[in-house]
Amino acid sequence: MLVAILKEARPDETRVALTPDAVKTLVGKGVSVVVESGAGLNSGATDQDYTAAGASVSNNRAELLGTADVVPVVNVLPPADQEKLKSGSVVIGFLRPLDDPGALEVSVKRGATLFSMELVPRITRAQSMDALSSMATVAGYKAVIIAADSLPKLFPLLMTAAGTIPPAKVLVLGAGVAGLQAIATARRLGAVVEAYDVRAAAGEQVKSLGAKFIEVDLGGLQTEDKGGYAKELSPEALELGRQAIAKAAKVADVVITTAQVPGRRAPLMISTATVEEMRPGSIIFDLAAPAGGNCEATKPGETVVHKGVTIFGPSNIVAEMPVHASMLYSRNLVNFLQLIVKKGELVIDRADEIIAGSCVATGGEIVNDRVAAALKARA
Ligand code: NAD
């Protein structure tokens, strides 16, 4: 069985799907690995590191695509690469099947078996494959570091001979994996932190990190689905949240927003009017920008200044932390691969809950109902 590691085609991507450590594990399990020359450079891994781990190196991308049985990726392959895939091969990565199912069309037609890391069910057995959590952890940390660096103020409380500097006030919206990491990072830097989430369960976690939880009475509304994710809220419930947020945002130095609802546009939580009430020099870091953004004034992929407030809307924040983002992602992928590789051969047990949940397409057919519905909605 041959696994090919390619250089990511997306121009702003710095991560690599599998690191040399992962190669060592796979080679130890009887798998052959070829890496496209330079694939790991941006994440700190040289061709020599890959060779030392047991991979061979090639400059022939087309040949890699045409011979590999498994192609682990970070992002969806461009159509021209999908055309070259060996028939029946396996592609696994962040395939965005609910956001842009059309981008997978060519590989589906070629009969590839596609696994989406976004669709790995969040069950206990799959925790070591939870790539969304890995990336959210990196994103939450990096957002606070960039915000702290850009803020024209210090984060911690400082008592100096020249007087006392009060701690920065940070507001975190959405207290899932990224939000909790943002809270922990901001607290470590000495900020005073408040957070809001629609899921009541998030309140305890926020408080355990030393932050204040903003309570909003939604009249007993069911805000969480079976999978522990937030549901899409009614306009009225969203508005109640926005009012509480507006009050806290007015006095915040930094607002980090992370709120998402899987498969939907990110909820709008900060109106432009609220931005205009914030103090000049304050910062909004919108981690939900790739899903449309939590702030009305966010421009996905850009940093803008609106009436003195800087709004970051990065499209690929984890690519700014490529070494550890690649390390975590690669470990998640290797754990997944171990489910489908037995004694050096591909063995795909479609009855396995993790395999069934994450499989998007096989044998020329879309096999995931949500993805099929998303494709139909776009047709
Ligand atoms: P996410 O990235 O989908 O969303 C981030 C946060 O935004 C969530 O906490 C969500 O509740 C919140 N949110 C959505 N709409 C909102 C709104 N209108 N107002 C305020 N907040 C809003 O979520 P995530 O970080 O991937 O995790 C979501 C849940 O899954 C959490 O309960 C998390 O603990 C759980 N989880 C479980 C596992 C596991 O069991 N293996 C792994 C990771 C996460």
XYZ file of C-alpha atoms and ligand atoms in Angstrom:
423
model
C 0.000 0.000 0.000
C 1.364 3.392 -1.001
C 0.655 6.662 0.831
C 1.580 9.942 -0.923
C 2.210 13.192 0.949
C 1.750 16.176 -1.345
C 2.688 19.821 -1.138
C -0.559 21.654 -0.335
C -1.834 23.573 -3.354
C -3.664 26.309 -1.428
C -1.423 29.398 -1.569
C -1.921 30.394 2.091
C -1.339 26.883 3.423
C 1.792 26.090 5.423
C 0.720 22.844 7.046
C 1.581 19.372 5.832
C -0.781 16.411 6.221
C 1.761 13.946 7.619
C 4.966 14.782 9.478
C 8.121 12.611 9.496
C 7.008 11.145 12.854
C 3.802 9.935 11.228
C 5.797 8.445 8.363
C 7.866 6.458 10.874
C 4.677 5.033 12.408
C 3.199 4.090 9.030
C 6.414 2.557 7.695
C 6.565 0.504 10.904
C 3.163 -0.875 9.973
C 4.311 -2.058 6.552
C 3.086 0.963 4.550
C 5.230 2.603 1.810
C 5.307 6.397 1.868
C 6.402 8.832 -0.854
C 6.597 12.550 -0.197
C 6.542 15.305 -2.778
C 9.812 17.213 -2.491
C 9.420 20.291 -0.270
C 5.989 19.257 1.096
C 7.049 19.738 4.722
C 9.341 22.739 4.401
C 6.864 25.371 5.624
C 6.130 23.289 8.698
C 9.770 22.671 9.496
C 10.293 19.212 7.932
C 12.925 18.773 5.222
C 13.055 16.083 2.546
C 15.960 14.589 4.532
C 13.748 14.339 7.647
C 11.223 12.374 5.597
C 13.883 10.094 4.113
C 15.313 9.450 7.577
C 11.802 8.460 8.677
C 11.606 5.865 5.889
C 9.822 7.722 3.054
C 11.110 8.231 -0.464
C 11.031 11.661 -2.085
C 9.697 12.505 -5.548
C 9.324 15.577 -7.738
C 6.671 13.962 -9.889
C 3.329 15.070 -8.429
C 1.308 13.548 -11.280
C 2.933 10.163 -10.729
C 2.295 10.362 -6.985
C -1.380 11.094 -7.588
C -1.660 8.309 -10.158
C -0.031 5.596 -8.053
C -0.982 6.335 -4.420
C -3.586 4.192 -2.683
C -4.058 6.809 0.038
C -3.611 10.578 -0.290
C -3.853 12.355 3.088
C -4.358 16.085 2.599
C -4.936 19.232 4.609
C -7.201 20.905 2.006
C -9.308 19.667 -0.899
C -7.194 18.776 -3.943
C -7.643 21.112 -6.910
C -9.722 19.567 -9.752
C -6.607 19.095 -11.926
C -5.091 16.913 -9.165
C -8.357 15.053 -8.612
C -8.338 14.120 -12.338
C -5.039 12.314 -11.829
C -6.068 10.212 -8.811
C -5.755 6.478 -9.238
C -9.210 5.004 -9.587
C -10.481 3.711 -6.243
C -7.880 5.530 -4.150
C -8.604 7.035 -0.730
C -8.394 10.772 -0.027
C -8.665 11.955 3.561
C -8.540 15.453 5.003
C -10.477 18.664 5.641
C -12.676 18.218 2.564
C -15.348 20.813 3.549
C -18.099 18.499 2.279
C -20.940 20.523 3.797
C -19.556 23.946 2.834
C -18.449 23.213 -0.719
C -19.488 19.713 -1.786
C -19.177 20.665 -5.473
C -15.389 20.958 -5.075
C -15.223 17.166 -4.607
C -17.055 16.316 -7.819
C -14.089 15.160 -9.895
C -12.767 12.744 -7.275
C -16.260 11.369 -6.638
C -16.587 10.670 -10.389
C -13.200 8.930 -10.363
C -14.550 6.523 -7.759
C -12.301 7.751 -4.962
C -13.242 6.972 -1.374
C -13.352 10.322 0.429
C -13.088 10.715 4.196
C -13.761 14.093 5.782
C -11.988 14.874 9.037
C -14.780 17.379 9.786
C -17.286 14.518 9.875
C -15.409 12.205 12.251
C -18.030 11.659 14.969
C -17.156 13.199 18.315
C -17.392 9.936 20.242
C -14.899 8.874 22.891
C -13.174 6.311 20.614
C -12.577 9.013 17.996
C -11.111 11.630 20.330
C -7.575 10.969 19.090
C -8.797 11.686 15.532
C -10.598 14.925 16.394
C -8.795 17.261 14.009
C -11.377 20.038 14.463
C -10.481 20.224 18.160
C -6.753 20.163 17.355
C -7.063 23.107 14.979
C -9.447 24.996 17.290
C -6.906 24.700 20.101
C -4.186 26.241 17.939
C -6.555 28.933 16.613
C -7.788 30.013 20.062
C -4.226 30.415 21.315
C -2.921 32.246 18.260
C -5.876 34.656 18.162
C -5.078 35.892 21.662
C -1.352 36.166 20.945
C -1.977 38.272 17.814
C -4.579 40.391 19.595
C -2.223 40.992 22.545
C 0.564 41.935 20.159
C -1.664 44.376 18.269
C -3.358 45.981 21.281
C -1.840 49.350 22.159
C -2.050 48.323 25.809
C -0.483 45.827 28.199
C -2.462 42.698 29.114
C -1.554 42.211 32.812
C -2.260 44.320 35.848
C 0.981 46.148 36.624
C 1.794 48.105 39.755
C 4.676 50.419 38.929
C 6.262 53.424 40.612
C 4.528 55.515 37.948
C 1.151 54.148 38.906
C -1.085 51.128 38.348
C -1.969 49.781 34.921
C -5.303 47.937 34.959
C -5.519 44.539 33.256
C -6.869 44.288 29.706
C -10.500 43.223 29.375
C -11.080 40.329 26.980
C -14.497 39.119 25.849
C -14.738 35.652 24.294
C -17.829 34.722 22.305
C -18.427 31.008 21.879
C -16.828 28.838 24.554
C -16.185 25.644 22.594
C -12.683 24.300 22.034
C -11.236 27.495 20.468
C -13.021 29.792 22.933
C -11.814 27.874 25.984
C -8.234 27.920 24.688
C -8.565 31.665 24.060
C -9.819 32.184 27.618
C -6.956 30.142 29.086
C -4.361 32.006 27.003
C -5.768 35.457 27.832
C -5.877 34.554 31.531
C -2.246 33.387 31.423
C -1.301 36.786 29.986
C -3.087 38.439 32.894
C -6.289 39.702 31.258
C -9.676 39.823 32.934
C -11.959 37.610 30.832
C -15.704 37.364 30.246
C -17.311 34.807 27.950
C -20.665 33.967 26.418
C -22.038 30.801 24.848
C -25.553 29.587 24.161
C -24.797 26.177 25.619
C -25.383 26.315 29.364
C -22.799 23.515 29.830
C -20.104 25.925 28.671
C -20.709 28.095 31.770
C -18.977 25.704 34.188
C -15.967 25.324 31.889
C -15.641 29.094 31.503
C -15.759 29.600 35.264
C -13.231 26.822 35.881
C -10.734 28.836 33.809
C -11.182 31.880 36.023
C -13.414 33.838 33.627
C -16.883 35.289 34.171
C -19.756 33.688 32.256
C -22.341 36.069 30.819
C -25.747 34.553 31.553
C -28.557 35.270 29.098
C -32.078 34.082 29.888
C -33.319 32.392 26.712
C -36.481 31.155 28.455
C -35.393 27.516 28.690
C -34.750 27.242 24.940
C -33.065 23.997 23.790
C -29.750 25.296 22.459
C -27.758 22.092 22.071
C -28.176 19.176 19.654
C -27.555 15.482 20.385
C -23.908 15.821 19.359
C -23.228 18.587 21.924
C -23.118 21.273 19.217
C -25.039 24.554 19.325
C -28.287 24.650 17.340
C -29.115 27.460 14.969
C -30.992 30.007 17.108
C -34.184 31.899 16.353
C -33.729 35.594 15.439
C -35.230 36.523 18.856
C -32.776 34.346 20.825
C -29.867 35.663 18.767
C -30.962 39.225 19.495
C -31.012 38.577 23.276
C -27.421 37.361 22.999
C -26.435 40.381 20.912
C -27.802 42.788 23.536
C -25.769 41.158 26.327
C -22.704 41.120 24.082
C -23.108 44.787 23.127
C -22.929 45.772 26.800
C -19.778 43.742 27.436
C -18.119 44.718 24.120
C -18.381 48.443 24.911
C -15.877 48.076 27.743
C -13.717 45.307 26.223
C -10.228 45.880 24.845
C -10.259 42.635 22.875
C -13.171 40.552 21.632
C -12.370 37.049 20.369
C -15.281 35.466 18.537
C -15.465 31.725 17.827
C -19.181 30.914 17.530
C -20.113 28.414 14.856
C -23.001 26.135 14.005
C -21.817 23.190 11.873
C -22.939 23.395 8.244
C -24.448 26.903 8.635
C -23.259 30.476 8.286
C -21.686 31.614 11.570
C -24.211 33.480 13.779
C -23.975 37.292 13.682
C -23.261 38.345 17.252
C -21.687 41.802 16.960
C -23.492 44.451 14.950
C -21.681 47.321 13.268
C -23.422 49.646 15.763
C -21.762 47.720 18.618
C -18.355 48.020 16.907
C -18.921 51.778 16.725
C -19.535 51.891 20.475
C -16.212 50.190 21.234
C -13.201 52.270 22.213
C -10.746 53.238 19.444
C -7.706 50.979 19.613
C -9.712 47.931 20.642
C -9.612 44.711 18.701
C -12.047 42.144 17.389
C -10.524 38.838 16.343
C -13.125 36.911 14.372
C -12.182 33.234 14.263
C -15.502 32.472 12.582
C -14.471 34.544 9.526
C -14.128 31.483 7.239
C -17.793 30.695 8.004
C -18.901 34.286 7.296
C -17.867 35.830 10.612
C -19.549 36.627 13.940
C -19.149 40.370 13.441
C -21.105 42.313 10.856
C -18.048 44.424 9.986
C -15.696 41.445 9.491
C -14.232 41.048 6.019
C -13.240 37.367 5.700
C -9.572 37.045 4.779
C -8.777 40.667 5.690
C -7.857 42.912 8.591
C -9.903 46.103 8.551
C -10.123 49.153 10.788
C -13.648 50.365 11.443
C -13.907 53.674 13.324
C -10.664 52.931 15.166
C -11.477 49.286 15.957
C -9.232 46.737 14.252
C -11.131 43.676 13.054
C -9.141 40.586 12.121
C -10.930 38.082 9.866
C -8.233 35.514 9.046
C -9.113 32.840 6.527
C -6.542 30.322 7.744
C -5.211 31.301 11.172
C -3.798 27.839 11.972
C -1.444 28.189 8.994
C 0.335 30.832 11.093
C 1.327 28.111 13.570
C 2.360 25.397 11.072
C 4.688 23.248 13.167
C 2.287 22.340 15.933
C -0.812 22.547 13.735
C 0.802 19.972 11.413
C 1.984 17.847 14.314
C -1.491 17.610 15.855
C -3.274 17.153 12.523
C -0.821 14.499 11.416
C -1.363 12.557 14.654
C -5.124 12.756 14.129
C -4.681 11.440 10.572
C -2.401 8.582 11.615
C -4.911 7.516 14.247
C -7.614 7.530 11.577
C -5.394 5.656 9.094
C -4.830 2.926 11.641
C -8.570 2.233 11.417
C -8.397 1.528 7.698
C -4.958 -0.049 7.350
C -4.480 -3.599 8.598
C -1.143 -5.395 8.138
C -0.045 -2.858 5.528
C -3.231 -3.243 3.435
C -6.350 -1.097 3.072
C -9.311 -2.682 4.856
C -12.344 -0.376 5.014
C -15.030 -1.628 7.382
C -18.049 0.473 6.441
C -19.915 -0.807 9.518
C -17.475 1.002 11.831
C -19.194 4.101 13.262
C -16.180 6.364 12.681
C -15.641 5.173 9.111
C -19.350 5.343 8.283
C -19.689 8.817 9.826
C -16.732 10.341 8.014
C -17.106 8.681 4.616
C -18.385 11.211 2.075
C -18.205 9.181 -1.114
C -17.128 5.812 -2.461
C -17.539 3.905 -5.718
C -18.727 7.015 -7.542
C -21.580 7.728 -5.096
C -22.048 10.268 -2.292
C -22.804 8.103 0.743
C -23.407 10.789 3.379
C -26.982 12.076 3.597
C -26.038 15.573 4.813
C -23.534 15.993 2.000
C -26.058 14.705 -0.566
C -28.599 17.233 0.788
C -26.016 20.053 0.654
C -25.248 19.186 -2.986
C -28.938 19.090 -3.867
C -29.539 22.468 -2.202
C -26.844 23.994 -4.421
C -28.040 22.350 -7.661
P -17.989 25.060 17.289
O -16.651 25.414 16.721
O -19.016 24.449 16.409
O -18.621 26.404 17.954
C -17.908 27.152 18.908
C -18.825 27.557 20.031
O -19.765 28.527 19.579
C -19.644 26.426 20.637
O -19.339 26.318 21.991
C -21.091 26.864 20.400
O -21.949 26.473 21.454
C -20.953 28.356 20.310
N -22.089 29.033 19.644
C -22.720 28.699 18.490
N -23.715 29.577 18.211
C -23.688 30.517 19.194
C -24.443 31.707 19.470
N -25.426 32.096 18.658
N -24.148 32.403 20.577
C -23.151 32.008 21.407
N -22.397 30.924 21.208
C -22.651 30.175 20.119
O -17.849 24.113 18.562
P -16.660 23.210 19.068
O -15.658 24.055 19.744
O -16.169 22.365 17.947
O -17.355 22.298 20.170
C -18.755 22.245 20.388
C -19.095 21.231 21.439
O -18.554 19.945 21.171
C -18.597 21.568 22.819
O -19.568 21.122 23.746
C -17.386 20.742 22.984
O -17.058 20.521 24.348
C -17.873 19.488 22.317
N -16.742 18.651 21.917
C -16.780 17.332 22.193
C -15.712 16.530 21.849
C -15.710 15.063 22.135
O -16.537 14.602 22.864
N -14.819 14.317 21.543
C -14.632 17.053 21.204
C -14.632 18.425 20.912
C -15.699 19.206 21.270
